[in-house]
XYZ file of C-alpha atoms in Angstrom:
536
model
C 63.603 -63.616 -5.480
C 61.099 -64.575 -3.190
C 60.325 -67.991 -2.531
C 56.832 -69.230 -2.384
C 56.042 -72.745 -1.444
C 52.396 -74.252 -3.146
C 50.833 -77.196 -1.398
C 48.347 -78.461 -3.548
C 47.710 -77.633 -7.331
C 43.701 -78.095 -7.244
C 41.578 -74.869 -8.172
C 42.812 -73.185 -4.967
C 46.725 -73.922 -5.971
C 46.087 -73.240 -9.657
C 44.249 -69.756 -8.987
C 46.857 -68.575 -6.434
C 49.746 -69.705 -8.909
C 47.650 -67.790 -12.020
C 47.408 -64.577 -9.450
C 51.026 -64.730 -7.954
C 52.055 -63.408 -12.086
C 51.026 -60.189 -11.236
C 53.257 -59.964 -9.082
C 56.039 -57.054 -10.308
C 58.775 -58.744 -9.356
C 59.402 -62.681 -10.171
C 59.643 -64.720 -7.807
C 60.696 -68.850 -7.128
C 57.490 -71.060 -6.598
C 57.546 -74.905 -5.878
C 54.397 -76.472 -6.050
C 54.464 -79.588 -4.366
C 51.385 -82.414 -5.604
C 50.446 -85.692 -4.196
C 48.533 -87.504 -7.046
C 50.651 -87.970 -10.111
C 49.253 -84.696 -12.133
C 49.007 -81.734 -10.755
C 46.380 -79.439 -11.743
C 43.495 -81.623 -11.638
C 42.578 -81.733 -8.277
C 40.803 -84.339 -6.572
C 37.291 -83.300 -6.922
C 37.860 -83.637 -11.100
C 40.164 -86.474 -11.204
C 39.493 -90.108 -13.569
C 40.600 -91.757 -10.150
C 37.997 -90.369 -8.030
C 34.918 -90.223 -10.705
C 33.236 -91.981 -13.575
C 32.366 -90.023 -16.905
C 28.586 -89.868 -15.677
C 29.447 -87.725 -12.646
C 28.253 -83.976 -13.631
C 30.375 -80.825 -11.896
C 28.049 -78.649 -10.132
C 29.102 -75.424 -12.405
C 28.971 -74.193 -15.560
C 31.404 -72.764 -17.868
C 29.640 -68.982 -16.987
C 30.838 -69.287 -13.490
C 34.253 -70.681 -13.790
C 36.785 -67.713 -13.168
C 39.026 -68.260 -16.720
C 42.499 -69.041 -16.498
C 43.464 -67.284 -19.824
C 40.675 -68.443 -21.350
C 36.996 -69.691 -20.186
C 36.110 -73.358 -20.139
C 33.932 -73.002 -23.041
C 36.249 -71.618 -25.548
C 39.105 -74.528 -24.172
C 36.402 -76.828 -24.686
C 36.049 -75.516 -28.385
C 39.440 -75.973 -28.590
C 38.858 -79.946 -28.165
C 38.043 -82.335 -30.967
C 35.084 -83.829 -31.622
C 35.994 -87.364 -31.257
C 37.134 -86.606 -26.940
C 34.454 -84.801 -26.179
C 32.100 -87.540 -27.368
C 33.892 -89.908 -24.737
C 32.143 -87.835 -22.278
C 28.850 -87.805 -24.579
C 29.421 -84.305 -24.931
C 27.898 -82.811 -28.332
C 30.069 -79.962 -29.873
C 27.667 -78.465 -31.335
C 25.512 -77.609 -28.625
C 28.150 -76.110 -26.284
C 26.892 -73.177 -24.231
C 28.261 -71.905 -21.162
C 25.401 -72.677 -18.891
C 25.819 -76.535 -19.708
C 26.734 -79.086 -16.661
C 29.184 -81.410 -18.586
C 31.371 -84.608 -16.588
C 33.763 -83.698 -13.602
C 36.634 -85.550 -15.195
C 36.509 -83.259 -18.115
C 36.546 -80.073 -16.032
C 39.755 -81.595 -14.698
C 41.529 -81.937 -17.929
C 40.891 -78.377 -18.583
C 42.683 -77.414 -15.138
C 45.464 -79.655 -15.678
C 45.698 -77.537 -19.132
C 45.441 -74.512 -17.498
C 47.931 -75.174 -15.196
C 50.630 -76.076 -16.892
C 49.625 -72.863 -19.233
C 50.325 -70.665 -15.960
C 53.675 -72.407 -15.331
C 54.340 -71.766 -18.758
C 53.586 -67.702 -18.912
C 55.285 -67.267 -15.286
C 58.978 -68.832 -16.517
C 58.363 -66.168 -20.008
C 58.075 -63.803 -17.259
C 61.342 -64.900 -15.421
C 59.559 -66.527 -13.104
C 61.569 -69.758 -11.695
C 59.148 -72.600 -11.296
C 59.158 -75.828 -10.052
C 56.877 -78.601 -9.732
C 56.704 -81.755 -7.518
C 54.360 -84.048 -8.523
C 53.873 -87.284 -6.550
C 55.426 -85.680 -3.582
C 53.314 -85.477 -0.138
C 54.154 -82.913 2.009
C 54.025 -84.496 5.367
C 55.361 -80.974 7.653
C 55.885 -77.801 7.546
C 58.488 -76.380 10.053
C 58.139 -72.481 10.917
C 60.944 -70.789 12.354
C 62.197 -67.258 12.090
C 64.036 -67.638 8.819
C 61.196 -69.027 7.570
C 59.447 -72.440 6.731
C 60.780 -75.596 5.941
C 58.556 -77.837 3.902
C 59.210 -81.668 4.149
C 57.847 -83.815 1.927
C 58.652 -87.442 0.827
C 61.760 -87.227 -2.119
C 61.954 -83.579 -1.455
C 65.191 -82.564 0.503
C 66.096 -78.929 0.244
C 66.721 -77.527 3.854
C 66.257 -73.834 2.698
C 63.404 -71.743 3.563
C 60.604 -70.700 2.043
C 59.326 -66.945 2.642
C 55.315 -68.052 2.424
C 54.081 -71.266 2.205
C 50.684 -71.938 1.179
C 48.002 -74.602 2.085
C 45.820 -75.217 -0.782
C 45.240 -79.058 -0.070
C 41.383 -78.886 -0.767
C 38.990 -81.911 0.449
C 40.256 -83.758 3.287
C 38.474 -87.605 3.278
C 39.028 -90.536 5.157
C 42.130 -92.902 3.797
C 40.787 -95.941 1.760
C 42.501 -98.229 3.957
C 39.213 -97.135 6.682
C 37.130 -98.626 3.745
C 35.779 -102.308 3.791
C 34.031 -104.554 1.593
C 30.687 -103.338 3.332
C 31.835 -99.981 4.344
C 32.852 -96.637 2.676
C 33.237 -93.749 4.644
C 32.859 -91.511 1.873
C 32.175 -91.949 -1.932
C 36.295 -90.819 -2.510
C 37.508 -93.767 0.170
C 38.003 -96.662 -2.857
C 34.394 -96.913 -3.468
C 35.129 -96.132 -6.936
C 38.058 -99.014 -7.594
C 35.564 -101.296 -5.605
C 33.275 -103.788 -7.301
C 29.816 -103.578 -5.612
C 27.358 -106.621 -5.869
C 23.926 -106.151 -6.551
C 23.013 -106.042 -3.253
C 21.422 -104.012 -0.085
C 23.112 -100.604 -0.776
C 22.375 -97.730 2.035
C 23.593 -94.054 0.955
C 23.560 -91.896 3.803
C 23.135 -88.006 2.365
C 20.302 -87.078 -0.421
C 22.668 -83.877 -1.974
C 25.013 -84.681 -5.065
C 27.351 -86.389 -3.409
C 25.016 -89.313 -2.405
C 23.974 -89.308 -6.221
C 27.239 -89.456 -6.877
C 27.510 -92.870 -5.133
C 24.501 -93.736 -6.004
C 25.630 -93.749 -9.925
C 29.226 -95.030 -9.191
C 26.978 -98.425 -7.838
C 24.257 -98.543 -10.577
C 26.896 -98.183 -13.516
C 28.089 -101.482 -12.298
C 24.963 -103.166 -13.247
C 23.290 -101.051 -16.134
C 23.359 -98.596 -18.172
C 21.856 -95.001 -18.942
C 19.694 -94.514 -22.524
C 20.161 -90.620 -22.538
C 18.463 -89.490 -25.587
C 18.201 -85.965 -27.092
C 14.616 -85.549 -25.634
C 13.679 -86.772 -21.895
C 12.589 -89.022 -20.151
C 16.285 -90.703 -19.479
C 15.779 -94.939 -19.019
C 18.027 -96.878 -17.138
C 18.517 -100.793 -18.584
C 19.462 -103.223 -15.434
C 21.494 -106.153 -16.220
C 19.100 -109.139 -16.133
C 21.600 -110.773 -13.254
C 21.628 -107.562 -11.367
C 17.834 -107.824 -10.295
C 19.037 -107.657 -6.518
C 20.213 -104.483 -6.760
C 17.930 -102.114 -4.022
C 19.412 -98.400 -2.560
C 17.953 -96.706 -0.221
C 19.144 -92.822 -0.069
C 19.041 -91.669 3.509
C 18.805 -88.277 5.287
C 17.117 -86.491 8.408
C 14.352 -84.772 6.380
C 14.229 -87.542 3.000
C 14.267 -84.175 0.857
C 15.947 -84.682 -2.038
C 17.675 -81.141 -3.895
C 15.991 -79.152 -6.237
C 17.827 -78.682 -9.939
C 19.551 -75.920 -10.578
C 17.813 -72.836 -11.381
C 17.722 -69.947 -14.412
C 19.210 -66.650 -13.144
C 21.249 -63.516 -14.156
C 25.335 -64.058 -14.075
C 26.889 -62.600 -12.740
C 24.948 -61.672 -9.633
C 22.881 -59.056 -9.503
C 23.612 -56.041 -6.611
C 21.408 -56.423 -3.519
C 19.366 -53.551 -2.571
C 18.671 -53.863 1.007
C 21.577 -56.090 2.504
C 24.774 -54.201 1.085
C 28.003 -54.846 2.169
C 27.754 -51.795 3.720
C 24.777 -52.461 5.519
C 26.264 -55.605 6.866
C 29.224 -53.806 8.148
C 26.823 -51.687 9.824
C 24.926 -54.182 11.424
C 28.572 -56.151 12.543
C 29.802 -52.910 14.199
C 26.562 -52.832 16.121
C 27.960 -55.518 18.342
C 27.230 -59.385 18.624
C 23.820 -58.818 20.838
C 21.002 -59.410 18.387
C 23.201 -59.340 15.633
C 21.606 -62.794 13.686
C 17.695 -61.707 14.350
C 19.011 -58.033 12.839
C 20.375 -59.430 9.817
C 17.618 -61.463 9.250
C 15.151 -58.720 9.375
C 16.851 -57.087 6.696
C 17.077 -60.526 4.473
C 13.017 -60.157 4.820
C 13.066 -56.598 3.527
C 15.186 -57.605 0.655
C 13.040 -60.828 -0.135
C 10.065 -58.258 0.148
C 11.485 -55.907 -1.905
C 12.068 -58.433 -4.860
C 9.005 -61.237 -4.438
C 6.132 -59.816 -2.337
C 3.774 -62.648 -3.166
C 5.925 -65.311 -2.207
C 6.637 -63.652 1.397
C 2.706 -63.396 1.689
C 2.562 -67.417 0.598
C 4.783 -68.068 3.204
C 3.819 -65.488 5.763
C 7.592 -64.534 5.817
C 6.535 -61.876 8.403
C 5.565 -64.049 10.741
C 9.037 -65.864 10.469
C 12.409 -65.743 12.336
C 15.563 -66.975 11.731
C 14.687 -70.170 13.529
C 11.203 -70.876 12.372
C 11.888 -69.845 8.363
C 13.456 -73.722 7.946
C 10.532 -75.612 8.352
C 8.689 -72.504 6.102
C 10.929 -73.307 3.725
C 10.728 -77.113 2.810
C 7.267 -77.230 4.103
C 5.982 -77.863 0.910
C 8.401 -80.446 -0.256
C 7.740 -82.261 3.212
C 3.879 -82.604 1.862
C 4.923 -84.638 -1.190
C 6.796 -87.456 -1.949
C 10.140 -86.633 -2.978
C 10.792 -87.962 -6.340
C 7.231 -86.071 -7.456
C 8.364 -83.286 -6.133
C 12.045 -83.628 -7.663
C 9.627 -84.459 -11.332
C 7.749 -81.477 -10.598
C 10.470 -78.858 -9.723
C 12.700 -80.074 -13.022
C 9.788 -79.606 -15.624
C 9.563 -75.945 -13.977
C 13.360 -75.746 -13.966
C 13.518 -76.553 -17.422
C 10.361 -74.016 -18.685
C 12.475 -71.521 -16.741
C 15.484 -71.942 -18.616
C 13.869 -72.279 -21.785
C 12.158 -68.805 -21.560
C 14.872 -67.510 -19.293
C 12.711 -66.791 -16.601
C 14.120 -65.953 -13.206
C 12.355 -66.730 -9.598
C 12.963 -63.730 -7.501
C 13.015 -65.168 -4.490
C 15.191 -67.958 -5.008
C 17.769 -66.094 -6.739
C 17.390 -63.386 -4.115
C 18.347 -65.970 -1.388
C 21.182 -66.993 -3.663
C 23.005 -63.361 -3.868
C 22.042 -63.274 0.164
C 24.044 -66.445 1.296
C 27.142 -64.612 0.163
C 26.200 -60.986 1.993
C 24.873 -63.402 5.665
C 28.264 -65.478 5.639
C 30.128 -62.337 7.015
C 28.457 -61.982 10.032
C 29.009 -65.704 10.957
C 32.369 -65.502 12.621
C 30.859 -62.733 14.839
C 28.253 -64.488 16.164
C 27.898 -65.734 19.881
C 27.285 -69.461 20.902
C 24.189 -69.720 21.137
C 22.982 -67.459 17.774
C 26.070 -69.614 15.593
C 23.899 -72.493 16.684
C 20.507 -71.257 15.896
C 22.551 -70.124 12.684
C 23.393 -74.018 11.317
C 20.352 -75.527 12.466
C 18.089 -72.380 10.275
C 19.237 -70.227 7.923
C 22.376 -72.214 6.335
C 20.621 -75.699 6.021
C 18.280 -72.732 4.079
C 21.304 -71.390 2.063
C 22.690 -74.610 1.648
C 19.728 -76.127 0.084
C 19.374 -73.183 -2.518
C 23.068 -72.733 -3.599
C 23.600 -76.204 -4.070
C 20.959 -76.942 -6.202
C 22.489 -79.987 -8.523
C 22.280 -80.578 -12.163
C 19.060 -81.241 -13.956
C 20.690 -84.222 -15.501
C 21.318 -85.868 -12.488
C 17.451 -86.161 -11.485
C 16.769 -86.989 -14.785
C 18.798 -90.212 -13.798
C 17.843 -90.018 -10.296
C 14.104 -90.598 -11.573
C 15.486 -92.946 -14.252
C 16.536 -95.246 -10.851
C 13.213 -94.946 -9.279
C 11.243 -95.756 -12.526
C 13.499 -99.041 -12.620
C 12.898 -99.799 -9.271
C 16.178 -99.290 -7.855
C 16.528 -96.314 -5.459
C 14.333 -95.170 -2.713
C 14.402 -92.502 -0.174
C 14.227 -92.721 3.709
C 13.657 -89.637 6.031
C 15.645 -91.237 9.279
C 14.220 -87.463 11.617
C 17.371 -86.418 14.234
C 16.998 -89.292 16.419
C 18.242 -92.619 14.376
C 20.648 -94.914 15.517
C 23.930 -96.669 13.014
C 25.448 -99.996 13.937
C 28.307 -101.692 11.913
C 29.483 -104.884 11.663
C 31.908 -106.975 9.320
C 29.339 -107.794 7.029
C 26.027 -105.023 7.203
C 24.984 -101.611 8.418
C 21.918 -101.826 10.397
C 19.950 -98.229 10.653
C 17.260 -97.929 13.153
C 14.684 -94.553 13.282
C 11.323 -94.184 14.360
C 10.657 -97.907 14.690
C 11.886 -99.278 11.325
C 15.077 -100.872 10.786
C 17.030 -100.967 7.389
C 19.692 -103.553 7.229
C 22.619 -102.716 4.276
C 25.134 -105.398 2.653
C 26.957 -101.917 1.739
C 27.062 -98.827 3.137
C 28.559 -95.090 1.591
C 28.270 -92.080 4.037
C 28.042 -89.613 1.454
C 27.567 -86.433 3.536
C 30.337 -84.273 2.369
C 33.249 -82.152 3.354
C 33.208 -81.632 7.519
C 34.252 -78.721 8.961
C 38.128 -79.711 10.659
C 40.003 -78.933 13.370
C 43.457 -77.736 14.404
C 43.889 -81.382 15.845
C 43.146 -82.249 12.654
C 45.863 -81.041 10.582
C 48.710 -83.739 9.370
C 51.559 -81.375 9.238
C 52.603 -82.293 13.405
C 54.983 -78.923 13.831
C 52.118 -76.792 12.386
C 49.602 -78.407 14.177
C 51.983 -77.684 17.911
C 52.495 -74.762 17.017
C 48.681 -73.573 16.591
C 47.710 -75.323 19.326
C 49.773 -73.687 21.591
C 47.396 -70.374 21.315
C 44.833 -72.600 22.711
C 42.093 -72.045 19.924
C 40.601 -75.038 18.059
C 39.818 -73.453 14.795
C 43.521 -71.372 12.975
C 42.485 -67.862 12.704
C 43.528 -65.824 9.122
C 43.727 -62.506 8.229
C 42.015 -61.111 4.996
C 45.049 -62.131 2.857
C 44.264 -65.624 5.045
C 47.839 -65.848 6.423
C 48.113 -67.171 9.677
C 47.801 -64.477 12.734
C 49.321 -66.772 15.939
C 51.254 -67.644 17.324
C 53.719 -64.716 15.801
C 56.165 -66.762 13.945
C 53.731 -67.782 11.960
C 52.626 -64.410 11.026
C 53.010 -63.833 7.476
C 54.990 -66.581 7.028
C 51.860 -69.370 5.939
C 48.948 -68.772 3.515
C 45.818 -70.823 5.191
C 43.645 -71.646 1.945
C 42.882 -75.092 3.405
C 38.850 -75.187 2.993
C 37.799 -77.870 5.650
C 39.657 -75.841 8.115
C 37.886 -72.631 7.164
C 34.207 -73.881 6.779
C 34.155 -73.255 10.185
C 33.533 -68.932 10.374
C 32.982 -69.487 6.253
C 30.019 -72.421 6.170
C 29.503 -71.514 2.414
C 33.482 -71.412 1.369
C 33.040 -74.629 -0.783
C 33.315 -74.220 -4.546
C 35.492 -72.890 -7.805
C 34.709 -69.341 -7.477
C 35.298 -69.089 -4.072
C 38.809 -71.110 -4.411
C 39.636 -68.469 -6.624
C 38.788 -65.926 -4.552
C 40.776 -67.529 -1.562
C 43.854 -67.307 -3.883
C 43.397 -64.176 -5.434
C 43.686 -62.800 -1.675
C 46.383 -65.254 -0.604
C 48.754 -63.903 -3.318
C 49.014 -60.393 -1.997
C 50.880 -61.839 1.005
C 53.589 -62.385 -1.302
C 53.871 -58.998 -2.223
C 53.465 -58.001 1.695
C 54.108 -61.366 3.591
C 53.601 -59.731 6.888
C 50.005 -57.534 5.610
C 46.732 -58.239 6.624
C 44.303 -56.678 8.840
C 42.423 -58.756 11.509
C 38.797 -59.366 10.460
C 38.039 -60.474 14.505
C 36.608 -57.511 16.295
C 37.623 -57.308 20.125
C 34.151 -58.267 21.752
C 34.198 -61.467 19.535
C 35.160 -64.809 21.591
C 34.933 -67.992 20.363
């Protein structure tokens, strides 16, 4: 038998592990875990998240493990679903129900895959607990070691599937969190200053881990949603914080799954990459016009798309929202959010930038300097913006806050200045100053490094080809230096949001795995995506 070696049983671990049973011949995984279950993962885990904290997907995206998330959630009584405030009878598979629920059914889905790959002969065996702290790559093969693990032989693939990498909790203060998963949710927060820099879900996120510390939520069948401050809570002020003060637009009615593009095929883009780097962004987004033309003419005449590039289309783009104050245009956009979905109507152009984000990623690793720039500061704050459109729920709460006087929003522009001490954050932009008894940077998953990494043999060894960023193959094993070839699976996202800005999310963790699990049929296979004029 083979033997495979799993770090990491999240979505990426679980969806390689469900893919590795097709393999034809069994094989011997280990799946090595660091929190005491594996299978949740840490982005669905009761440590990490409250029951009010909504995943951003629905059951109609989820790739099934044997069986959607709906029909598991069926499967659950009445009585634990109603922990969650979840109402059985109006399941549907376009709801947005609590994180930690999502990762109960991944925990059951995991240990449903262990359970068909040993009926298939399969020898598995899982570590939970157990930290891998290196992985040692030499031309028998690689050498995991992890704490309470001891077995010097081999592996024939290993595979990273760690997920989110955030800073340790022990970086955290009283005053300080350096992201909403650094203790912030074992912490007890005063009412207090509060300052929550990032205006996406994740600063909600934080946002409700504070408030539910003071309050509570009156979510009845029919909006508007009412939030009840304790009376000794009164203190209690946030101020959400961002460049632009935009807050994201709920998520939006479409067709699942997507729809074909007409204009900007896979085949086109493959075109337009063979072309050669020179020009290659302002070419691709000439086409992403035609295809926006093609489905919503009168929206590219509101906006005068034709008069856009790929640099000026931001500002086009949340003009409007810049004109208005943000939680009456976050009021405005979820009553037409909500018609939409009632009558199942579908806005062309935003669902035709959705099904584009997917098609423009490709070209991203091919780009030069100077266009990858012009790339992040346009078109995927753009993409960004529109895919990650958040749960109507959570404005309904969002606006809940504002009605009771809690949260506020401050558009800090590019130049703003952050000073800590023991006790504050003090934020300084265009001549106001904001001074916070607690502050959460809420910003997200950053793009990492080789230098980065914590396995210290790995991390040599890659940085002996002199390249910052690991470079994968299409079945994402590693391509240098050459004893790594074939011999490690790279499904690590923060290390791959680099050439892949978008990579971030269930479906695309299973697609990661479905593509890492062919190396085990072929562990030296896969075909260089990098064309010879690219440098990085």
């Amino acid at each position: 038998m083979k033997k495979i070696a799993i770090i990491g049983a999240g979505p990426t671990g679980i969806y390689t592990l469900h893919a590795l049973l097709k393999n034809n011949a069994p094989l011997a995984i280990t799946v090595f875990e660091k929190a005491d279950e594996a299978g949740v993962g840490m982005p669905y885990s009761d440590e990490d998240n409250s029951r009010m904290m909504l995943a951003n997907i629905a059951s109609i995206e989820i790739p099934p493990v044997f069986i959607s998330y709906l029909d598991w959630l069926k499967e659950q009584s009445e009585a634990h679903l109603t922990r969650f405030g979840v109402d059985k009878s109006t399941l549907h598979d376009r709801q947005f129900l609590p994180r930690i629920l999502l990762g109960e059914y991944f925990r059951d889905r995991f240990q449903a895959v262990v359970d068909e790959a040993r009926k298939k002969d399969f020898q598995i065996t899982v570590h939970e607990s157990t930290e891998v702290t290196d992985l040692k790559t030499t031309p028998e093969g690689v050498t995991v070691v992890a704490e309470g693990f001891s077995d010097p032989t081999p592996f024939d693939l290993a595979v990273i599937a760690t997920g989110h990498v955030w800073p340790e909790e022990d970086e955290a203060t009283r005053a300080y969190f350096p992201s909403p998963w650094s203790g912030l949710m074992d912490a007890t927060i005063p009412a207090c200053r509060v300052g929550i820099m990032g205006t996406s879900l994740s600063g909600l996120d934080a946002a409700m881990a504070v408030v539910l510390q003071h309050g509570t939520f009156i979510e009845e069948a029919n909006p508007p949603t009412v939030f009840r401050l304790d009376e000794s809570s009164e203190a209690l002020k946030i101020v959400l914080m961002s460049r632009t003060g935009i807050l994201p637009e709920a998520d939006f009615y479409c067709p699942l799954p997507y729809e074909p593009l007409t204009v900007l095929t896979d085949a086109v883009v493959e075109r337009e990459i063979a072309k050669g780097q020179q020009g290659l962004l302002d070419r691709i987004f000439a086409l992403m016009v035609a295809e926006l033309e093609l489905a919503d003419p009168d929206w590219c005449n509101d906006v005068a798309l034709r008069t856009l590039d790929a640099d000026s289309i931001r500002g086009a783009w949340f003009a409007d929202r810049k004109k208005h104050d943000p939680f009456t245009w976050a009021e405005e956009n979820l009553k037409e959010v909500e018609r939409n979905k009632r009558e199942k109507r579908t806005v062309a152009w935003r669902y035709t930038v959705l099904r584009l984000h997917e098609a423009v990623q490709e070209m991203v690793p091919l780009l030069d300097e100077n266009d990858r720039a012009r790339f992040k500061a346009g078109l995927e704050r753009i993409f960004i913006d529109n895919y990650a459109a958040i749960p109507p729920q959570s404005i309904r709460r969002l606006l809940a806050l504002r009605e009771a006087g809690i949260v506020s929003v401050a558009a800090l522009g590019d130049d703003y200045e952050k000073t800590f001490s023991s006790d504050r954050t003090v934020i300084s932009a265009s001549g106001k100053t904001w001074q916070f008894d607690v502050f959460i940077d809420a910003r997200g998953q950053k793009p990492l490094k080789t230098k980065d990494l914590p396995f210290p043999t790995l991390r040599q060894q890659l940085q002996s080809t002199g390249e910052d960023i690991p470079e994968v193959g299409e079945d994402y094993t590693l391509k240098d230096p050459e004893i790594l070839r074939g011999r490690i699976a790279f499904g690590a996202i923060p290390w791959l949001m680099h050439d892949r800005p978008f990579v971030q999310g269930i479906v695309e963790c299973a697609e990661i795995a479905e593509a890492m699990a062919k190396s085990a049929a072929q562990l030296a296979s896969g075909a260089r995506r990098k064309l010879p004029w690219v440098e990085r």
